[in-house]
Coordinates of C-alpha atoms in Angstrom, one line a residue:
X1 CA 9.6 -30.9 -4.6
X2 CA 7.1 -30.6 -1.9
X3 CA 5.5 -27.2 -1.6
X4 CA 5.2 -25.8 2.0
X5 CA 1.6 -25.2 2.8
X6 CA 0.3 -21.7 3.0
X7 CA -2.8 -21.3 5.4
X8 CA -6.0 -20.4 3.1
X9 CA -7.3 -17.7 5.3
X10 CA -10.4 -17.1 3.1
X11 CA -11.9 -20.5 3.2
X12 CA -10.4 -22.1 6.6
X13 CA -12.5 -19.9 9.0
X14 CA -9.7 -17.8 10.1
X15 CA -10.5 -15.7 13.2
X16 CA -7.9 -13.0 14.3
X17 CA -7.4 -13.0 18.0
X18 CA -7.8 -9.3 17.6
X19 CA -11.5 -10.0 17.2
X20 CA -12.0 -10.6 20.8
X21 CA -11.2 -7.0 21.7
X22 CA -14.0 -5.0 23.1
X23 CA -16.1 -3.3 20.1
X24 CA -14.5 -5.5 17.5
X25 CA -16.9 -6.4 14.7
X26 CA -16.2 -9.2 12.2
X27 CA -16.4 -8.4 8.3
X28 CA -20.1 -9.5 7.4
X29 CA -20.3 -12.2 4.9
X30 CA -17.6 -14.0 3.0
X31 CA -15.0 -12.0 1.2
X32 CA -11.3 -11.2 1.3
X33 CA -11.3 -9.5 4.8
X34 CA -13.3 -12.0 6.6
X35 CA -11.7 -13.0 9.9
X36 CA -10.2 -9.6 10.9
X37 CA -12.1 -6.5 12.6
X38 CA -14.3 -4.7 10.1
X39 CA -14.6 -1.9 12.6
X40 CA -14.7 -1.3 16.4
X41 CA -18.1 0.4 16.6
X42 CA -17.2 3.8 15.1
X43 CA -16.0 3.3 11.6
X44 CA -16.3 7.1 10.5
X45 CA -14.5 8.1 13.5
X46 CA -11.8 5.6 13.0
X47 CA -11.4 7.2 9.4
X48 CA -11.2 10.7 10.8
X49 CA -8.7 9.6 13.4
X50 CA -6.3 8.5 10.7
X51 CA -6.7 11.9 8.9
X52 CA -5.5 13.6 11.8
X53 CA -3.4 11.1 14.0
X54 CA -2.6 7.4 13.5
X55 CA -4.7 4.1 13.6
X56 CA -3.6 0.4 13.8
X57 CA -5.2 -2.1 11.4
X58 CA -5.2 -5.9 11.9
X59 CA -4.4 -7.2 8.5
X60 CA -3.1 -10.7 9.9
X61 CA -5.2 -12.3 6.9
X62 CA -2.7 -11.3 4.3
X63 CA -0.5 -14.2 3.1
X64 CA 3.3 -13.8 3.7
X65 CA 6.3 -15.8 2.2
X66 CA 10.0 -15.7 2.6
X67 CA 12.8 -16.3 0.0
X68 CA 16.2 -17.3 1.5
X69 CA 19.4 -18.1 -0.6
X70 CA 22.3 -16.1 -2.1
X71 CA 20.7 -16.0 -5.7
X72 CA 17.2 -15.0 -4.3
X73 CA 17.1 -11.6 -6.1
X74 CA 18.7 -12.5 -9.3
X75 CA 16.6 -15.4 -9.6
X76 CA 13.5 -13.4 -8.9
X77 CA 14.6 -10.9 -11.5
X78 CA 13.8 -13.3 -14.3
X79 CA 10.2 -13.5 -14.0
X80 CA 8.7 -10.5 -12.2
X81 CA 7.9 -7.1 -13.8
X82 CA 10.0 -4.9 -11.6
X83 CA 13.9 -4.6 -11.3
X84 CA 14.7 -6.4 -8.2
X85 CA 18.1 -7.9 -8.5
X86 CA 20.0 -4.8 -7.3
X87 CA 17.5 -4.1 -4.4
X88 CA 19.8 -2.8 -1.3
X89 CA 19.6 -4.3 2.0
X90 CA 16.6 -3.1 3.9
X91 CA 14.8 -1.9 0.9
X92 CA 11.9 -3.2 -1.0
X93 CA 9.2 -2.4 -3.6
X94 CA 6.2 -3.7 -5.3
X95 CA 6.1 -6.2 -8.3
X96 CA 3.7 -8.2 -10.3
X97 CA 3.8 -11.8 -11.9
X98 CA 2.0 -11.9 -15.3
X99 CA 0.7 -14.7 -17.3
X100 CA 1.9 -15.5 -20.9
X101 CA -0.6 -12.9 -22.2
X102 CA 0.3 -10.2 -19.8
X103 CA -2.6 -10.5 -17.4
X104 CA -1.9 -10.0 -13.8
X105 CA -1.6 -13.2 -11.7
X106 CA -0.1 -11.8 -8.5
X107 CA 0.8 -8.5 -6.8
X108 CA 3.5 -8.7 -4.2
X109 CA 5.0 -6.3 -1.8
X110 CA 8.7 -7.0 -1.1
X111 CA 11.3 -6.3 1.5
X112 CA 14.8 -7.7 1.4
X113 CA 16.2 -7.5 5.0
X114 CA 19.4 -9.1 6.2
X115 CA 19.7 -11.9 3.6
X116 CA 15.9 -12.8 3.3
X117 CA 13.3 -11.5 1.1
X118 CA 9.8 -11.1 2.8
X119 CA 6.9 -10.9 0.5
X120 CA 3.2 -10.4 1.3
X121 CA 0.1 -10.7 -0.9
X122 CA -3.7 -10.8 -0.9
X123 CA -5.4 -13.3 1.4
X124 CA -5.9 -16.7 -0.2
X125 CA -3.3 -16.1 -2.8
X126 CA -0.2 -17.2 -1.1
X127 CA -0.5 -20.7 -1.9
X128 CA -0.8 -20.2 -5.5
X129 CA 2.1 -18.0 -5.5
X130 CA 4.4 -20.4 -3.6
X131 CA 3.5 -23.1 -5.7
X132 CA 4.5 -20.9 -9.0
X133 CA 7.8 -19.8 -7.0
X134 CA 8.8 -23.3 -6.2
X135 CA 8.3 -24.6 -9.7
X136 CA 10.6 -21.9 -10.9
X137 CA 13.5 -22.6 -8.6
X138 CA 15.2 -25.3 -10.6
X139 CA 18.9 -25.1 -9.5
X140 CA 19.0 -21.6 -8.0
X141 CA 20.0 -20.8 -4.5
X142 CA 16.7 -19.5 -3.7
X143 CA 14.2 -21.4 -1.2
X144 CA 10.8 -19.8 -1.2
X145 CA 8.7 -20.9 2.0
X146 CA 5.7 -20.1 3.8
X147 CA 6.2 -17.7 6.5
X148 CA 4.3 -17.8 9.8
X149 CA 4.3 -14.0 10.0
X150 CA 1.1 -11.8 9.9
X151 CA 0.6 -8.0 9.0
X152 CA -0.3 -5.2 11.3
X153 CA -0.4 -1.7 9.8
X154 CA -0.1 1.7 11.3
X155 CA -1.5 4.3 9.0
X156 CA -2.3 8.2 9.3
X157 CA -1.0 11.6 9.1
X158 CA 0.7 11.2 12.6
X159 CA 2.9 8.1 12.4
X160 CA 5.2 7.8 15.4
X161 CA 8.9 7.7 14.7
X162 CA 9.5 4.7 17.1
X163 CA 7.7 2.1 18.8
X164 CA 8.4 0.0 21.9
X165 CA 8.4 -3.7 21.2
X166 CA 6.6 -6.3 23.3
X167 CA 9.9 -7.1 25.0
X168 CA 10.7 -3.5 25.9
X169 CA 13.1 -2.7 23.0
X170 CA 12.8 0.8 21.4
X171 CA 12.5 0.3 17.6
X172 CA 13.1 3.1 15.2
X173 CA 10.6 3.0 12.5
X174 CA 11.8 3.1 8.9
X175 CA 11.5 6.3 6.9
X176 CA 11.4 6.4 3.1
X177 CA 9.3 4.4 0.7
X178 CA 9.6 0.7 1.1
X179 CA 12.6 1.1 3.7
X180 CA 12.6 -1.9 6.0
X181 CA 14.3 -2.9 9.3
X182 CA 14.3 -6.1 11.4
X183 CA 12.1 -6.3 14.6
X184 CA 13.2 -7.9 17.8
X185 CA 11.8 -11.2 18.1
X186 CA 11.6 -11.7 14.4
X187 CA 9.8 -10.2 11.5
X188 CA 10.3 -6.6 10.1
X189 CA 8.9 -3.2 9.9
X190 CA 8.3 -1.7 6.4
X191 CA 7.4 1.8 5.3
X192 CA 4.8 2.2 2.7
X193 CA 3.9 5.2 0.5
X194 CA 0.2 4.9 1.0
X195 CA -2.4 5.3 2.1
X196 CA -2.5 9.0 3.0
X197 CA 1.1 10.2 3.4
X198 CA 2.3 6.7 4.2
X199 CA 2.0 3.8 6.5
X200 CA 4.2 1.2 8.4
X201 CA 3.6 -2.5 8.0
X202 CA 4.7 -4.8 10.9
X203 CA 5.3 -8.2 9.6
X204 CA 5.4 -10.1 13.0
X205 CA 5.4 -13.7 14.1
X206 CA 1.8 -14.8 14.4
X207 CA 2.4 -15.6 18.2
X208 CA 3.4 -12.0 18.5
X209 CA 0.2 -10.5 16.9
X210 CA -1.5 -9.3 20.0
X211 CA 1.6 -7.9 21.5
X212 CA 2.6 -5.9 18.7
X213 CA -1.0 -4.6 18.1
X214 CA -1.0 -3.5 21.8
X215 CA 2.4 -1.8 21.2
X216 CA 0.9 0.3 18.6
X217 CA -1.9 1.3 20.9
X218 CA 0.4 2.3 23.7
X219 CA 2.2 4.4 21.1
X220 CA -1.0 6.3 20.5
X221 CA -2.6 4.5 17.7
X222 CA -6.4 3.9 17.7
X223 CA -7.8 0.5 16.7
X224 CA -9.4 0.7 13.2
X225 CA -10.9 -1.9 11.1
X226 CA -10.7 -2.9 7.4
X227 CA -13.6 -0.7 6.7
X228 CA -11.3 2.4 7.6
X229 CA -8.4 1.1 5.9
X230 CA -10.2 0.5 2.7
X231 CA -11.9 3.6 2.9
X232 CA -8.4 5.7 3.1
X233 CA -7.3 3.6 0.1
X234 CA -10.2 4.4 -2.1
X235 CA -10.4 8.1 -1.3
X236 CA -7.4 9.5 0.5
X237 CA -4.9 7.7 -1.7
X238 CA -3.9 9.8 -4.9
X239 CA -3.3 8.4 -7.4
X240 CA -5.6 5.4 -6.8
X241 CA -4.3 2.1 -5.5
X242 CA -6.0 -1.1 -6.5
X243 CA -6.3 -4.2 -4.8
X244 CA -5.8 -7.6 -6.7
X245 CA -8.8 -9.7 -7.1
X246 CA -11.2 -7.0 -5.9
X247 CA -10.5 -4.1 -8.1
X248 CA -9.1 -6.4 -10.9
X249 CA -10.5 -9.5 -12.7
X250 CA -8.9 -12.2 -14.7
X251 CA -8.4 -10.0 -17.8
X252 CA -6.7 -7.2 -16.0
X253 CA -3.2 -6.0 -17.6
X254 CA -0.9 -3.7 -15.8
X255 CA -1.5 -0.6 -17.7
X256 CA -5.4 -0.5 -16.5
X257 CA -4.0 0.3 -13.0
X258 CA -1.8 3.3 -13.7
X259 CA 0.0 3.3 -10.3
X260 CA 1.4 -0.1 -11.1
X261 CA 3.5 1.4 -13.9
X262 CA 6.7 2.7 -13.0
X263 CA 10.0 1.7 -11.2
X264 CA 10.5 1.4 -7.4
X265 CA 11.4 5.1 -7.1
X266 CA 8.1 5.9 -8.6
X267 CA 6.3 3.7 -6.3
X268 CA 5.3 1.2 -9.2
X269 CA 5.3 -2.4 -9.7
X270 CA 6.2 -2.5 -13.6
X271 CA 9.5 -1.3 -14.8
X272 CA 9.1 -0.1 -18.5
X273 CA 12.9 -0.7 -19.2
X274 CA 12.9 -4.2 -17.8
X275 CA 12.5 -6.9 -20.3
X276 CA 12.5 -10.9 -20.7
X277 CA 9.8 -11.8 -18.3
X278 CA 6.6 -13.6 -18.9
X279 CA 3.8 -11.3 -20.3
X280 CA 6.4 -8.3 -21.1
X281 CA 5.3 -8.1 -24.8
X282 CA 2.0 -7.1 -23.6
X283 CA 3.4 -4.4 -21.3
X284 CA 5.7 -3.2 -23.9
X285 CA 3.2 -3.2 -26.9
X286 CA 0.6 -1.3 -24.7
X287 CA 3.2 1.4 -23.5
X288 CA 4.5 1.9 -27.2
X289 CA 1.7 1.5 -29.5
X290 CA -1.6 1.9 -27.6
X291 CA -3.6 2.4 -24.5
X292 CA -5.1 -0.2 -22.2
X293 CA -8.7 -1.1 -23.0
X294 CA -9.9 0.0 -19.4
X295 CA -8.7 2.2 -16.6
X296 CA -9.3 2.4 -12.7
X297 CA -11.5 5.3 -11.6
X298 CA -13.4 6.4 -8.6
X299 CA -17.0 6.5 -8.5
X300 CA -19.3 8.5 -6.2
X301 CA -22.6 6.8 -5.7
X302 CA -26.2 7.8 -4.8
X303 CA -26.4 7.0 -1.0
X304 CA -30.1 7.0 -1.1
X305 CA -30.1 4.0 -3.4
X306 CA -27.6 1.7 -1.8
X307 CA -23.9 1.4 -1.4
X308 CA -22.2 -1.4 0.5
X309 CA -24.7 -3.9 -0.8
X310 CA -22.8 -3.7 -4.1
X311 CA -20.4 -6.5 -4.7
X312 CA -17.1 -6.5 -6.5
X313 CA -17.7 -7.5 -10.0
X314 CA -21.1 -5.8 -10.4
X315 CA -21.5 -4.4 -13.9
X316 CA -21.2 -0.7 -14.5
X317 CA -23.9 0.5 -17.1
X318 CA -24.0 3.5 -19.2
X319 CA -27.4 3.8 -21.1
X320 CA -28.1 0.4 -20.5
X321 CA -24.7 -0.8 -22.0
X322 CA -22.0 -2.5 -19.9
X323 CA -18.9 -0.3 -19.7
X324 CA -17.0 -1.8 -16.8
X325 CA -17.0 -3.3 -13.5
X326 CA -17.1 -2.3 -9.9
X327 CA -14.4 -3.4 -7.3
X328 CA -13.9 -1.9 -3.8
X329 CA -17.2 -0.3 -2.4
X330 CA -16.9 1.6 0.9
X331 CA -18.6 4.4 2.9
X332 CA -16.2 7.3 3.5
X333 CA -16.8 9.5 6.4
X334 CA -16.8 12.7 4.4
X335 CA -17.6 11.6 0.8
X336 CA -20.3 9.0 1.5
X337 CA -20.4 5.9 -0.5
X338 CA -17.7 5.4 -3.0
X339 CA -16.4 2.8 -5.3
X340 CA -13.4 1.9 -7.6
X341 CA -14.3 0.5 -10.9
X342 CA -12.5 -0.5 -14.2
X343 CA -14.2 1.2 -17.0
X344 CA -13.7 1.3 -20.7
X345 CA -11.2 4.1 -21.3
X346 CA -13.6 5.6 -23.9
X347 CA -16.4 6.6 -21.4
X348 CA -16.4 10.4 -20.8
X349 CA -16.0 11.6 -17.3
X350 CA -19.3 13.2 -17.4
X351 CA -21.2 10.0 -18.2
X352 CA -24.2 9.1 -16.1
X353 CA -23.6 5.6 -14.9
X354 CA -25.6 2.9 -13.1
X355 CA -24.6 -0.1 -10.8
X356 CA -27.3 -2.5 -9.8
X357 CA -30.1 0.3 -9.9
X358 CA -27.7 2.8 -8.1
X359 CA -26.8 6.0 -9.8
X360 CA -23.0 6.7 -10.0
X361 CA -20.7 9.5 -11.2
X362 CA -17.2 9.4 -12.2
X363 CA -15.0 11.5 -9.8
X364 CA -13.1 13.5 -12.6
X365 CA -10.0 14.0 -10.3
X366 CA -9.4 10.2 -10.5
X367 CA -9.4 10.0 -14.2
X368 CA -5.6 9.4 -15.3
X369 CA -4.3 12.2 -17.5
X370 CA -3.2 11.4 -21.1
X371 CA 0.5 11.1 -21.0
X372 CA 0.9 12.0 -24.6
X373 CA 1.6 10.0 -27.8
X374 CA 3.3 6.7 -27.5
X375 CA 6.7 6.4 -28.8
X376 CA 6.0 3.5 -31.1
X377 CA 3.2 5.3 -32.8
X378 CA 5.3 8.5 -33.3
X379 CA 8.0 6.2 -34.8
X380 CA 5.5 4.7 -37.3
X381 CA 4.1 8.1 -38.2
X382 CA 7.7 9.3 -39.0
X383 CA 8.2 6.1 -41.2
X384 CA 5.0 7.0 -43.2
X385 CA 6.0 10.5 -43.6
X386 CA 3.4 11.8 -41.3
X387 CA 5.5 13.5 -38.6

C-alpha cells in the first residue's frame, strides 16, 4: 500500500505566508517552530494581550491527517491509549500511541466531525504517524490520509463567541472541551482546554490560511508568535501541558506527564480503564504498583546567567549529578526565564539546580501532588497481612 506523503515542515524550509506580515519575525535557528512567526516585535506585549483579551497564533507548521471510513473509530480504538470508539459526532480528545515498552511515540489531538476524524500532531511527526496508521489498516473500513489543512489558534481570556469566515459566513465557535464544528470552505474549528481558560484551533485549508488569520484579526485578535504561545503553555497553563519531542525524550512514559493521564472528560490522553493496546502493560504497572521515574515540573531560571540560549535536552544538575533534562525554555512577560523539565521524582522541590551554568529553582506549585497509595501495592500489603 502506498503511503500518502506528509510535508516535513521541519526540514523542507517551510515558510508560512504570515511571515510576510509587518513586524513578523521568524523563529531563530532550526527547531520545531521554524517557519512560523516567533513574534511581531513585542513578544511580552503579545503575552499580556492574551491574559486580558485574545491573540491569534500561526501554527501552520503542525502536521494534520484525516481518517475516513465507517470503522475509523472502532479501528483506532485497538491501538491508542484513549477510549475513542464512542466519540460523539463533533467531539474529540487527545490520545497517545506507545511502543511495546510503553514509551510515547505520538501525541495526537482528535476531532470527529461529520464522518471524518481529523487529527493533528507535532511538526515533522506526521509522516511517521501516517506510516504507522497505514500499516495498521489491514481490512478495516478506515482510510488514513495526509490532509492539506493548517492550524491557526485563537488563545486568551477573551475568546470571541463567533467569527466571520472569509466568505462572509458567520461561524459560531464551539464551546466545551474538544467540541468541534465544520467550517465553511472546509476544515473545522475545535475548542481546546488550554492554554489559559481555553483556546480555539481553526484547522483550515492551506490556501485559506491568510483569509482565516485575517478573519481572526478582524474579530479583535492581536497577532502573536510562537514565543507567546509557548510562554502561555509553560506558565499560564495549570497543570502543565507537555510538548512531545520538546519536553519529552525517547524514554518518556505517559505517567511522567501527569496531564496525559485521564479520560477525555478529565482532559487526559490515557484512559486507565482501557486495555489491549500496545504499551498498556507499562501504564497499568506504573498506575498500580509504582510511580514514574521522572515527572514534569516548571523551573525558574536565573535571568542574569542566560535563558533562551538553553536548548531542549540540556542536562539538569544537582550537586554536579544529572537529575533530569530541560524541555521548553521561554521568557515570560511576568516571571522572566522559565523552563519545563523532566526531573527524577526523588529530587526535593527545594533543591538548588543548574543547567549549563544557569541556576534554576523548582516551582513548588508545579510539582504534582501524591495521589496516595497505588491499588496494586495495597493489595499486596493485604495479602502479606500488612494492612
